[in-house]
XYZ file of C-alpha atoms in Angstrom:
666
model
C -6.571 -12.330 3.858
C -7.720 -14.837 1.295
C -6.410 -14.389 -2.231
C -7.109 -16.036 -5.583
C -4.100 -17.821 -7.051
C -3.152 -17.255 -10.685
C -4.825 -20.396 -12.064
C -8.089 -19.758 -10.271
C -8.008 -16.123 -11.346
C -7.552 -17.059 -15.000
C -10.301 -19.663 -14.767
C -12.601 -17.071 -13.204
C -11.898 -14.612 -16.028
C -12.717 -17.255 -18.663
C -15.874 -18.395 -16.913
C -17.015 -14.830 -16.327
C -17.276 -14.367 -20.075
C -20.200 -16.771 -20.015
C -21.832 -15.551 -16.819
C -23.428 -12.474 -15.384
C -20.252 -11.999 -13.291
C -22.355 -11.902 -10.142
C -21.678 -14.195 -7.229
C -23.360 -14.871 -3.909
C -21.347 -15.541 -0.761
C -22.301 -16.250 2.835
C -20.481 -15.040 5.939
C -20.978 -14.602 9.640
C -20.065 -10.902 9.407
C -20.115 -8.440 6.514
C -18.200 -5.201 7.096
C -18.684 -2.346 4.622
C -15.838 0.168 4.585
C -12.122 -0.620 4.657
C -11.375 2.299 6.953
C -9.104 1.878 9.962
C -12.180 0.826 11.946
C -13.160 -1.681 9.270
C -9.728 -3.310 9.221
C -9.601 -3.586 13.016
C -13.129 -5.015 13.128
C -12.375 -7.583 10.423
C -9.178 -8.719 12.135
C -10.912 -8.976 15.513
C -13.848 -11.042 14.287
C -11.679 -13.263 12.100
C -9.330 -14.036 14.976
C -12.426 -14.974 16.993
C -13.135 -17.680 14.448
C -15.878 -15.965 12.464
C -16.124 -15.904 8.674
C -15.718 -12.273 7.660
C -15.790 -10.226 4.480
C -14.469 -6.670 4.383
C -15.850 -4.736 1.415
C -14.186 -1.499 0.334
C -15.408 0.678 -2.582
C -11.880 1.951 -3.205
C -8.603 0.103 -3.608
C -6.831 0.872 -0.335
C -7.165 -0.097 3.306
C -7.022 2.243 6.284
C -9.136 5.180 5.173
C -7.766 8.463 6.398
C -5.131 6.803 8.600
C -3.362 5.651 5.429
C -4.620 8.589 3.399
C -2.529 11.434 4.759
C -3.546 11.955 8.366
C -0.191 11.143 9.921
C -0.383 13.819 12.620
C -2.631 11.695 14.812
C -5.397 13.507 16.691
C -4.640 11.980 20.077
C -6.348 14.045 22.749
C -5.211 11.675 25.496
C -3.426 8.357 24.900
C -5.522 6.815 27.658
C -8.368 6.393 25.168
C -6.230 4.484 22.643
C -6.454 0.824 23.557
C -6.526 -2.654 22.087
C -5.730 -2.981 18.399
C -5.758 0.791 17.956
C -2.810 0.983 20.337
C -1.271 -2.031 18.630
C -1.398 -0.133 15.339
C 0.572 2.805 16.774
C 3.060 0.391 18.325
C 3.567 -1.226 14.934
C 4.161 2.276 13.568
C 6.660 2.780 16.388
C 8.437 -0.474 15.604
C 8.836 0.608 11.973
C 10.538 3.823 13.081
C 12.524 2.271 15.957
C 10.338 3.547 18.780
C 7.916 2.086 21.330
C 4.876 3.932 19.985
C 4.716 6.597 17.312
C 1.885 8.941 16.422
C 3.312 10.601 13.294
C 3.944 8.541 10.191
C 3.989 8.255 6.410
C 0.876 7.062 4.548
C 2.635 4.104 2.918
C 3.784 2.812 6.311
C 0.245 2.895 7.679
C -1.167 1.216 4.584
C 1.396 -1.592 4.833
C 0.395 -2.247 8.446
C -3.312 -2.381 7.617
C -2.532 -4.769 4.771
C -0.524 -6.919 7.154
C -3.446 -7.166 9.578
C -5.513 -8.599 6.748
C -2.703 -10.901 5.638
C -2.514 -12.228 9.196
C -6.172 -13.248 9.396
C -8.637 -15.222 7.293
C -11.026 -12.404 6.408
C -11.920 -11.991 2.748
C -11.273 -8.533 1.311
C -13.226 -7.251 -1.692
C -12.029 -3.998 -3.294
C -13.909 -1.818 -5.758
C -17.371 -2.930 -4.621
C -20.104 -0.343 -4.070
C -23.348 -0.960 -2.183
C -26.484 -1.120 -4.348
C -29.131 -2.062 -1.817
C -29.996 -4.356 1.064
C -32.862 -6.691 1.870
C -34.476 -7.121 5.256
C -36.756 -9.734 6.696
C -38.474 -8.374 9.738
C -35.898 -6.521 11.781
C -32.807 -8.117 10.267
C -30.736 -7.448 7.182
C -30.592 -10.675 5.183
C -28.440 -9.677 2.239
C -26.557 -6.788 0.657
C -25.947 -6.361 -3.079
C -22.862 -4.693 -4.502
C -21.718 -3.417 -7.900
C -18.250 -2.881 -9.240
C -17.177 0.759 -9.305
C -15.948 -0.009 -12.832
C -19.360 -1.279 -14.002
C -22.021 0.710 -12.231
C -25.530 -0.660 -12.411
C -24.503 -4.301 -12.800
C -24.696 -6.390 -9.616
C -21.384 -8.163 -9.047
C -21.658 -9.539 -5.522
C -24.423 -10.518 -3.124
C -23.464 -11.082 0.499
C -25.688 -12.992 2.865
C -24.423 -12.474 6.397
C -25.758 -12.978 9.883
C -24.445 -9.632 11.150
C -23.513 -6.446 9.269
C -21.293 -3.543 10.213
C -21.052 -0.105 8.585
C -17.500 1.236 8.894
C -17.763 3.806 6.094
C -17.314 7.509 6.754
C -20.634 8.110 4.975
C -22.978 5.619 6.674
C -24.280 4.196 3.392
C -25.169 0.714 4.672
C -26.829 2.208 7.720
C -28.958 4.485 5.547
C -29.871 1.692 3.133
C -31.084 -0.348 6.105
C -33.638 2.309 7.004
C -31.913 3.314 10.233
C -32.627 6.804 11.583
C -29.859 9.351 11.034
C -29.134 13.061 10.857
C -27.160 15.187 8.399
C -25.979 18.647 9.378
C -26.142 20.510 12.662
C -28.927 20.121 15.180
C -30.315 23.233 16.800
C -28.999 23.763 20.309
C -32.536 23.271 21.566
C -32.704 19.641 20.365
C -30.375 18.270 23.048
C -30.024 21.304 25.313
C -26.545 22.120 24.006
C -24.743 25.442 23.589
C -22.178 24.718 20.851
C -24.321 23.130 18.140
C -25.990 24.812 15.175
C -24.794 28.107 13.717
C -21.652 29.392 15.461
C -19.810 32.558 14.445
C -16.481 32.419 16.276
C -12.935 33.676 15.858
C -11.089 30.443 15.063
C -9.864 29.902 11.474
C -11.427 33.226 10.648
C -10.815 36.171 8.328
C -9.645 39.401 9.912
C -12.081 42.264 9.862
C -12.079 44.303 6.691
C -11.813 41.659 3.963
C -14.060 42.900 1.150
C -16.266 40.126 -0.302
C -17.100 41.706 -3.657
C -15.492 41.228 -7.076
C -15.098 44.998 -7.245
C -14.215 46.184 -3.780
C -17.079 48.111 -2.239
C -19.500 47.286 -5.040
C -22.131 44.681 -4.083
C -23.551 44.827 -7.615
C -20.319 43.328 -8.969
C -21.132 40.046 -7.250
C -19.385 37.928 -4.655
C -15.938 36.466 -4.950
C -15.628 32.723 -5.510
C -16.236 30.684 -2.362
C -18.681 33.067 -0.674
C -22.346 32.110 -0.255
C -25.041 34.661 -0.938
C -27.121 34.369 2.207
C -27.815 35.730 5.675
C -26.263 34.736 8.975
C -28.838 33.017 11.178
C -28.838 33.306 14.991
C -26.332 31.262 16.970
C -27.579 27.774 17.748
C -29.873 27.530 14.719
C -29.951 24.060 13.194
C -29.353 23.454 9.489
C -28.223 20.826 6.980
C -24.765 22.301 6.469
C -21.780 19.989 6.819
C -18.388 20.959 8.180
C -15.757 21.432 5.485
C -13.756 18.590 3.979
C -10.163 18.793 2.844
C -7.133 16.693 2.033
C -4.423 15.952 4.563
C -1.637 16.705 2.125
C 1.526 14.657 1.803
C 4.407 16.570 0.231
C 8.158 16.081 0.405
C 11.214 18.323 0.272
C 13.613 15.479 -0.522
C 14.827 16.315 -4.056
C 15.256 12.735 -5.253
C 11.726 11.866 -4.104
C 10.024 15.083 -5.208
C 7.679 15.656 -8.130
C 7.171 19.374 -8.919
C 3.800 20.956 -8.201
C 2.497 21.939 -11.615
C -0.662 23.682 -12.765
C -3.535 21.252 -12.082
C -6.733 20.494 -13.951
C -9.318 23.280 -14.047
C -6.954 25.813 -12.483
C -8.440 29.268 -11.970
C -6.438 31.825 -9.956
C -9.621 33.810 -9.281
C -10.593 31.103 -6.776
C -7.801 32.355 -4.541
C -8.655 36.071 -4.643
C -9.884 35.852 -1.044
C -6.431 34.704 0.030
C -4.884 37.700 -1.686
C -7.263 40.038 0.132
C -6.637 38.331 3.463
C -2.904 38.842 2.921
C -3.397 42.540 2.214
C -4.438 42.805 5.871
C -2.308 39.985 7.305
C 0.934 40.053 5.267
C 2.756 36.807 4.516
C 5.333 35.620 7.050
C 5.608 31.934 6.124
C 3.724 28.941 4.814
C 2.356 28.333 8.304
C 0.247 31.478 7.849
C -2.101 29.500 5.631
C -1.315 25.839 6.354
C -0.805 23.723 9.456
C 2.450 22.327 8.130
C 3.209 19.257 10.255
C 6.420 17.386 9.510
C 6.342 13.621 9.125
C 9.303 11.215 8.971
C 11.606 11.119 5.942
C 11.025 14.670 4.808
C 7.262 14.475 4.368
C 4.261 16.426 5.609
C 0.732 16.200 6.872
C -0.704 19.575 5.854
C -4.022 20.724 7.306
C -6.269 23.786 7.184
C -5.318 27.027 8.947
C -6.935 30.466 9.332
C -9.528 32.134 7.118
C -8.587 30.765 3.707
C -6.801 27.458 3.412
C -7.312 23.835 2.365
C -10.902 23.544 3.653
C -13.283 23.914 0.710
C -15.997 25.516 2.804
C -19.592 25.057 1.694
C -18.761 22.843 -1.277
C -19.651 19.516 0.344
C -23.167 19.984 1.663
C -24.715 17.482 -0.727
C -21.947 14.887 -0.345
C -23.493 12.783 2.474
C -26.643 11.938 0.498
C -25.085 12.008 -2.994
C -24.711 8.959 -5.224
C -21.323 7.604 -6.263
C -21.050 9.677 -9.458
C -21.885 12.934 -7.716
C -19.490 12.152 -4.872
C -16.698 11.592 -7.370
C -17.430 15.026 -8.831
C -17.209 16.599 -5.370
C -13.973 14.740 -4.633
C -12.473 15.864 -7.941
C -13.473 19.471 -7.228
C -11.707 19.288 -3.858
C -8.606 17.816 -5.487
C -8.518 20.534 -8.157
C -9.043 23.272 -5.563
C -6.328 21.955 -3.259
C -3.723 21.357 -5.953
C -4.615 24.768 -7.330
C -3.976 26.375 -3.938
C -0.545 24.753 -3.696
C 0.287 25.888 -7.232
C -1.036 29.407 -6.568
C 1.098 29.862 -3.455
C 4.174 28.620 -5.304
C 3.714 30.556 -8.539
C 1.274 33.482 -8.462
C 3.049 36.861 -8.683
C 0.793 38.256 -5.933
C 2.544 35.949 -3.461
C 5.864 37.331 -2.158
C 8.929 35.783 -3.769
C 10.277 34.373 -0.510
C 7.012 32.476 0.026
C 7.007 31.181 -3.548
C 10.577 29.954 -3.133
C 9.688 28.255 0.135
C 6.731 26.536 -1.520
C 8.816 25.420 -4.457
C 11.022 23.395 -2.125
C 8.122 20.967 -1.808
C 6.509 18.533 -4.222
C 4.470 15.369 -4.471
C 6.314 12.273 -3.165
C 7.240 9.649 -5.736
C 6.874 6.855 -3.179
C 3.341 7.687 -1.962
C -0.030 6.944 -3.598
C 1.750 5.468 -6.599
C -1.490 4.125 -8.085
C -3.213 7.523 -7.764
C -0.670 9.836 -9.374
C 0.964 10.516 -5.978
C -2.129 12.161 -4.529
C -4.246 10.769 -1.708
C -7.406 8.989 -2.871
C -8.995 9.703 0.532
C -10.785 13.002 0.969
C -11.169 13.887 4.650
C -14.859 13.179 5.202
C -14.991 14.769 8.629
C -18.697 14.173 9.029
C -21.546 12.902 6.893
C -24.525 10.970 8.236
C -24.768 10.380 11.986
C -26.996 7.633 13.288
C -29.773 8.392 15.768
C -29.429 5.265 17.861
C -30.469 3.871 21.204
C -28.576 6.753 22.844
C -27.274 9.980 21.330
C -23.917 11.230 22.622
C -24.079 14.996 23.211
C -22.109 17.933 24.549
C -23.292 16.909 28.011
C -21.392 13.610 27.746
C -18.266 15.375 26.504
C -18.248 17.790 29.414
C -19.159 15.214 32.039
C -22.649 16.384 32.964
C -23.949 13.030 31.752
C -21.874 9.863 32.144
C -22.682 6.467 30.630
C -21.784 3.168 32.297
C -21.987 0.918 29.215
C -18.817 2.260 27.636
C -17.074 0.490 24.763
C -14.504 3.209 24.168
C -13.437 6.669 25.253
C -12.976 10.011 23.515
C -10.686 12.808 24.621
C -10.323 15.367 21.840
C -11.771 18.858 21.965
C -15.277 19.350 20.581
C -14.004 20.257 17.145
C -15.951 21.448 14.129
C -14.404 23.013 11.071
C -16.234 25.842 9.373
C -19.482 25.027 7.600
C -20.234 28.232 5.730
C -18.663 31.393 4.301
C -20.819 34.468 3.844
C -21.024 38.239 4.195
C -21.431 39.645 7.710
C -21.590 43.422 8.165
C -20.081 43.966 4.738
C -17.114 41.663 5.393
C -16.414 38.043 4.512
C -16.627 35.682 7.477
C -16.414 31.939 8.014
C -19.061 30.335 10.199
C -19.135 27.039 12.067
C -15.679 26.631 13.569
C -15.812 25.393 17.167
C -12.847 24.269 19.269
C -13.820 23.757 22.903
C -11.922 21.410 25.210
C -10.891 21.417 28.842
C -12.527 18.117 29.793
C -10.991 14.728 30.655
C -11.553 11.531 28.635
C -15.219 10.539 28.590
C -16.907 7.164 27.930
C -18.794 6.342 24.729
C -21.930 4.260 25.153
C -22.481 0.929 23.423
C -25.997 2.201 22.727
C -24.417 4.847 20.465
C -23.102 2.218 18.014
C -26.325 0.216 17.641
C -29.546 1.326 15.919
C -32.783 1.879 17.737
C -34.439 -1.338 18.741
C -36.865 -2.198 15.961
C -34.848 -0.580 13.139
C -32.140 -3.217 12.653
C -31.257 -6.046 15.003
C -28.078 -7.207 13.278
C -26.281 -3.955 12.371
C -23.466 -2.129 14.176
C -22.270 1.380 13.282
C -18.975 2.329 14.983
C -18.006 5.226 12.664
C -21.188 7.157 11.778
C -22.298 6.555 15.334
C -25.124 8.153 17.253
C -23.943 11.600 18.323
C -24.912 15.211 17.933
C -22.824 17.306 15.567
C -20.724 18.849 18.313
C -20.214 15.630 20.297
C -19.227 13.845 17.101
C -16.603 16.579 16.749
C -14.827 15.145 19.791
C -15.413 11.461 19.042
C -14.552 11.456 15.310
C -10.839 10.688 15.638
C -9.145 7.762 13.911
C -7.836 6.058 17.091
C -11.341 6.197 18.589
C -12.901 4.757 15.429
C -10.471 1.833 15.691
C -11.373 1.243 19.341
C -15.087 1.328 18.519
C -14.538 -0.952 15.524
C -12.953 -3.551 17.778
C -15.741 -3.261 20.345
C -18.343 -3.582 17.589
C -16.631 -6.728 16.267
C -16.684 -8.305 19.717
C -20.363 -7.408 20.039
C -21.021 -9.006 16.640
C -19.304 -12.210 17.771
C -21.365 -12.328 20.964
C -24.571 -11.726 19.013
C -23.608 -14.571 16.675
C -22.692 -16.987 19.460
C -25.806 -16.275 21.498
C -28.198 -15.696 18.581
C -29.392 -12.370 19.971
C -29.986 -8.917 18.544
C -27.071 -6.531 18.839
C -29.168 -4.420 21.207
C -29.313 -7.388 23.607
C -25.572 -8.025 23.802
C -24.243 -7.887 27.367
C -21.850 -4.930 27.462
C -20.052 -6.372 30.482
C -19.105 -9.332 28.316
C -17.656 -6.975 25.683
C -15.599 -5.276 28.390
C -14.418 -8.606 29.762
C -13.227 -9.815 26.361
C -11.484 -6.509 25.661
C -9.696 -6.746 29.010
C -8.587 -10.355 28.627
C -7.777 -10.279 24.890
C -7.124 -6.632 24.003
C -5.028 -7.433 20.926
C -7.696 -9.810 19.577
C -5.156 -12.528 18.754
C -4.545 -13.786 22.306
C -1.191 -12.125 22.761
C -0.459 -11.401 26.404
C -2.039 -8.189 27.667
C -0.162 -5.197 29.042
C -0.291 -4.545 32.768
C -1.037 -0.936 33.696
C -0.818 0.700 37.108
C -2.140 4.266 37.263
C -1.572 6.857 39.972
C -5.336 6.903 40.502
C -5.324 3.194 41.518
C -5.545 3.776 45.255
C -4.966 0.136 46.170
C -1.898 -0.207 43.964
C 0.083 3.005 44.573
C 1.689 4.210 47.799
C 2.780 7.826 48.146
C 5.254 9.224 50.646
C 6.304 12.860 50.919
C 4.611 15.835 49.291
C 2.513 15.134 46.193
C -0.018 17.419 44.543
C -2.175 17.493 41.408
C -0.340 17.341 38.075
C -0.328 20.532 36.050
C -0.004 19.193 32.513
C -1.760 16.700 30.236
C -0.929 13.248 31.461
C -2.207 9.744 30.867
C -5.832 9.372 31.942
C -7.975 11.752 33.896
C -5.305 12.988 36.333
C -1.862 12.414 37.824
C 0.269 13.745 40.677
C 3.589 15.515 40.885
C 6.191 16.404 43.511
C 8.848 19.118 43.629
C 12.402 18.261 44.570
C 12.500 21.474 46.605
C 9.950 19.971 49.012
C 12.281 17.144 50.045
C 12.216 13.443 49.312
C 8.968 12.110 47.855
C 8.334 8.617 46.514
C 5.522 6.895 44.642
C 5.525 3.089 44.581
C 3.461 1.347 41.891
C 2.620 -2.257 42.814
C 1.837 -4.866 40.133
C -0.042 -7.248 42.391
C -1.267 -9.764 39.827
C 1.462 -9.478 37.197
C 2.306 -12.920 35.816
C 5.886 -14.128 35.709
C 7.667 -13.272 32.471
C 9.887 -10.763 30.726
C 8.556 -7.228 30.349
C 9.569 -3.877 28.953
C 8.730 -1.409 31.700
C 7.697 2.199 31.092
C 6.580 5.209 33.058
C 4.503 8.045 31.646
C 6.227 11.412 31.399
C 4.057 14.558 31.165
C 6.786 16.970 30.152
C 6.670 20.601 31.282
C 9.142 23.464 31.479
C 9.543 22.700 35.196
C 10.184 18.960 34.766
C 13.329 17.548 36.308
C 15.918 16.495 33.766
C 16.551 13.275 35.606
C 14.481 10.678 37.404
C 15.619 8.185 40.016
C 13.608 4.978 39.999
C 13.795 1.533 41.554
C 12.394 -1.658 40.025
C 11.751 -4.694 42.225
C 11.282 -7.767 40.009
C 10.010 -10.070 42.743
C 13.462 -10.964 44.029
C 15.922 -8.086 43.688
C 15.867 -4.298 43.568
C 17.514 -2.272 40.813
C 17.958 1.497 41.237
C 18.735 3.585 38.184
C 18.739 7.222 37.058
C 16.941 8.131 33.836
C 17.976 11.124 31.738
C 14.746 12.899 30.821
C 16.370 15.966 29.297
C 16.832 14.235 25.956
C 13.298 12.866 25.651
C 11.810 13.967 22.331
C 8.029 14.208 22.088
C 6.494 14.162 18.612
C 2.961 14.795 17.415
C -0.093 16.323 19.048
C 0.960 15.539 22.600
C 3.144 16.952 25.350
C 3.747 13.631 27.087
C 5.061 10.176 26.345
C 6.054 6.785 27.728
C 9.736 6.510 28.652
C 11.533 3.206 29.030
C 12.762 2.031 32.426
C 14.330 -1.084 30.941
C 13.590 -4.762 30.413
C 13.032 -6.936 33.466
C 12.274 -10.589 34.073
C 9.584 -10.832 36.726
C 9.642 -13.915 38.926
C 7.047 -15.352 41.238
C 7.862 -14.416 44.798
C 6.339 -13.610 48.138
C 6.213 -9.908 47.239
C 4.716 -8.444 44.045
C 6.868 -6.482 41.580
C 7.033 -2.729 42.168
C 8.333 0.411 40.500
C 9.223 3.343 42.753
C 9.608 6.860 41.343
C 11.503 9.321 43.495
C 12.554 12.957 43.724
C 15.986 11.770 44.867
C 18.591 13.809 42.989
C 15.933 15.574 40.967
C 16.071 19.230 39.992
C 12.484 20.278 39.451
C 9.158 18.503 39.129
C 8.792 14.723 39.138
C 5.534 13.260 37.823
C 3.932 10.054 39.060
C 1.357 9.228 36.413
C 1.396 5.577 35.360
C 3.641 2.538 35.028
C 3.264 0.026 32.211
C 4.537 -3.540 31.879
C 4.565 -4.657 28.223
C 5.357 -8.292 27.373
C 8.740 -8.337 25.657
C 7.376 -10.307 22.700
C 4.425 -7.947 22.141
C 5.624 -6.816 18.700
C-alpha cells in the first residue's frame, strides 16, 4: 500500500490551499469498496503487476468481515478457496490454529491492512462516488468527493477496468447497468421462495397484540409495525430484508465500557418485546439474541426470534438513498440497537436475572477505537442486485440448473431475513424470513459478475452480483464475496492483457490461473485429494455414504464393527518438499475417538494413531481439518499416500479428504 511520507504530506497541505484540492490519477484497475472482496481483488491484481487503486468511502478495510461478523457463515469449507482461505488461515495463525472461522474485528482488520501493506495498490479512504463518464460501452473515468466536503470533487480516476465491490452497487448503478432492488415475484424466474413469504422462522408467537391499547385498533399501531395488508405468497415488491449490526461486546471487566442510555432512546420502541415476553417468558439472553462467543471474551451477536436486532422495514429506501440519507438510516439503526441493549439491561419490565446477565457485558475498549467502540459497518445484507449476462436463481441453488463457467461456489442455505412487520389476523407477524437448505455446494457463473453485453464492457461486479433475491440469500456470504473478488480481479487482468471486454474473457483461463496461483502471490499451492477422486483413492472393506456435513459434495464412512476397512489417498503429482498433512474430520456422535493412519512419504511408511476425542470444533460448522503431522516428501518410484483405517477404532471412521499444505504457507 502506497503512503505519503510526512514531508510530501505537509507539502500537499500547503499546496492544496492554493488549489481546488482535486487531482486526477490513472490506473489499470479502479476498485470501489474496501470490503473483504475489494481488498482481495486489489491484492490479486496488484500482485499480477497491475496498477490498482482501492477507494473506500469509510476509513476501514474489510467491510463486515472486520465490522463484527466474526461467526463466519461457512456453509461448506469446500467453497472457501484462494485468498479467502488464506485470510482464514491468517486468522488461524493469529490464534495458534491451522484455520479459524471465529475472530475479533480488530484481528480481521489488521490482516486486511497487511494485505494492502504487502502489495503496491493505492488505497484512498473517505472518498465517495459522484459520477462516472462513459465513451461508448466503456467507463472512462469516475469522479469522487470527500465525505468531509460533499459536493466538491476531490479525485478523478481514469482506469482501464473498474470493479464495484461495495455492498450497495453504487458504481454499477452510476454506469447505467441493469439492476433490481427488492424481491422478484416467484413468476419472474419460476421460483417458489421469492417474493412475499409468511413463515415461522424468527417469528412472533400467536397472540401478540399490535395496538397501543390492547384490543383497540383506533389507538394505533405500536412502533415498528407497518400499517398495510399481507399480499399473497410469491408477490414481488421493493422491500429489502432487514439490516442490523453484528454486535461486539465483552465481559472482560478491564476491557469493558458500560452500556449506557444511547442517543434518542425511547423505551416505547421495545413494547413489542415486552408483549412477546408475556407469551414467551424470559429464560436467557439467547431468547432474543444469537449470542455467539468470540475469542478473548467477546461476542458476535445476531438477530433471533420475533423481536431482536433486525430493524425490520426501516431500510427500504437505503439502496437508492444518497450519502446523507444513508447516514441517517445508519444512525437510526445504531440508536435502535444500542437502545435494545440498554433496555434489556435496565428496563424494570425485564426480569432482574436477565438484567444482571446483560450488565455483565459492555462495549470493548480495544475495538472500533476511532468510532466510540461501535462498529461503523451496518450489515447491508442486500441492496441492489445486478441483472447481468446470467441471473443466478433458486434453480441453481438446488441443482436443477448447473453452470459450467464457474468462478466460485456457494453453499449456505437460501437465507433471507424478514422484510416486513404487519398485522395478520389481528396479531403482529414478521414477513420475509426464509431459511431453506439441504443442497450441496453449487457453482456461480462468471456471467453473474459481468453486466449485460452492451451495458458496460469494462466493469465487474462480484458483490452486488446478478442473482434473484432468494439465490442471493445463499451467495451473499463474506467468504464467497472474497472468492468472487479474486476471480473478478483475474478476469480484469486478462481483459487488460488481451484488450478485450470483460464479457469476452476466457473463463477457462481464469480457472487455470486460480488453480496454479491460488494465493495470488505465487506461493506454492495446496494439494488436495478428495474421496470423490476415483483415480486417486482406493477403498478396501465396507464403506458407505457419509451421514454428516463434510468437505465438498459428499464423503464416505466405515464402521469398525464391520471389520477392517481402509481408504488410501494417493498424491500422484505432489512435488517434493515439506508439507503439513491434514485429513478432514466430519464429527458426529458416532465418530470413533481415535484414528489409525499411515503416511508414505515416497520412501518410508509411518503409522500413527490420532486422538480425535479432544478435537474442538468452533463456529458454524460440525467438521474440521485435523493434523496428521509434518512430512518431507521425496521423489521416488511410488507417489506419496495417506491411508485411513478402522484399525483399533471404536465407531465410525470418515474418509473425506486429505490435504498437503506447504510448510511455509503462512
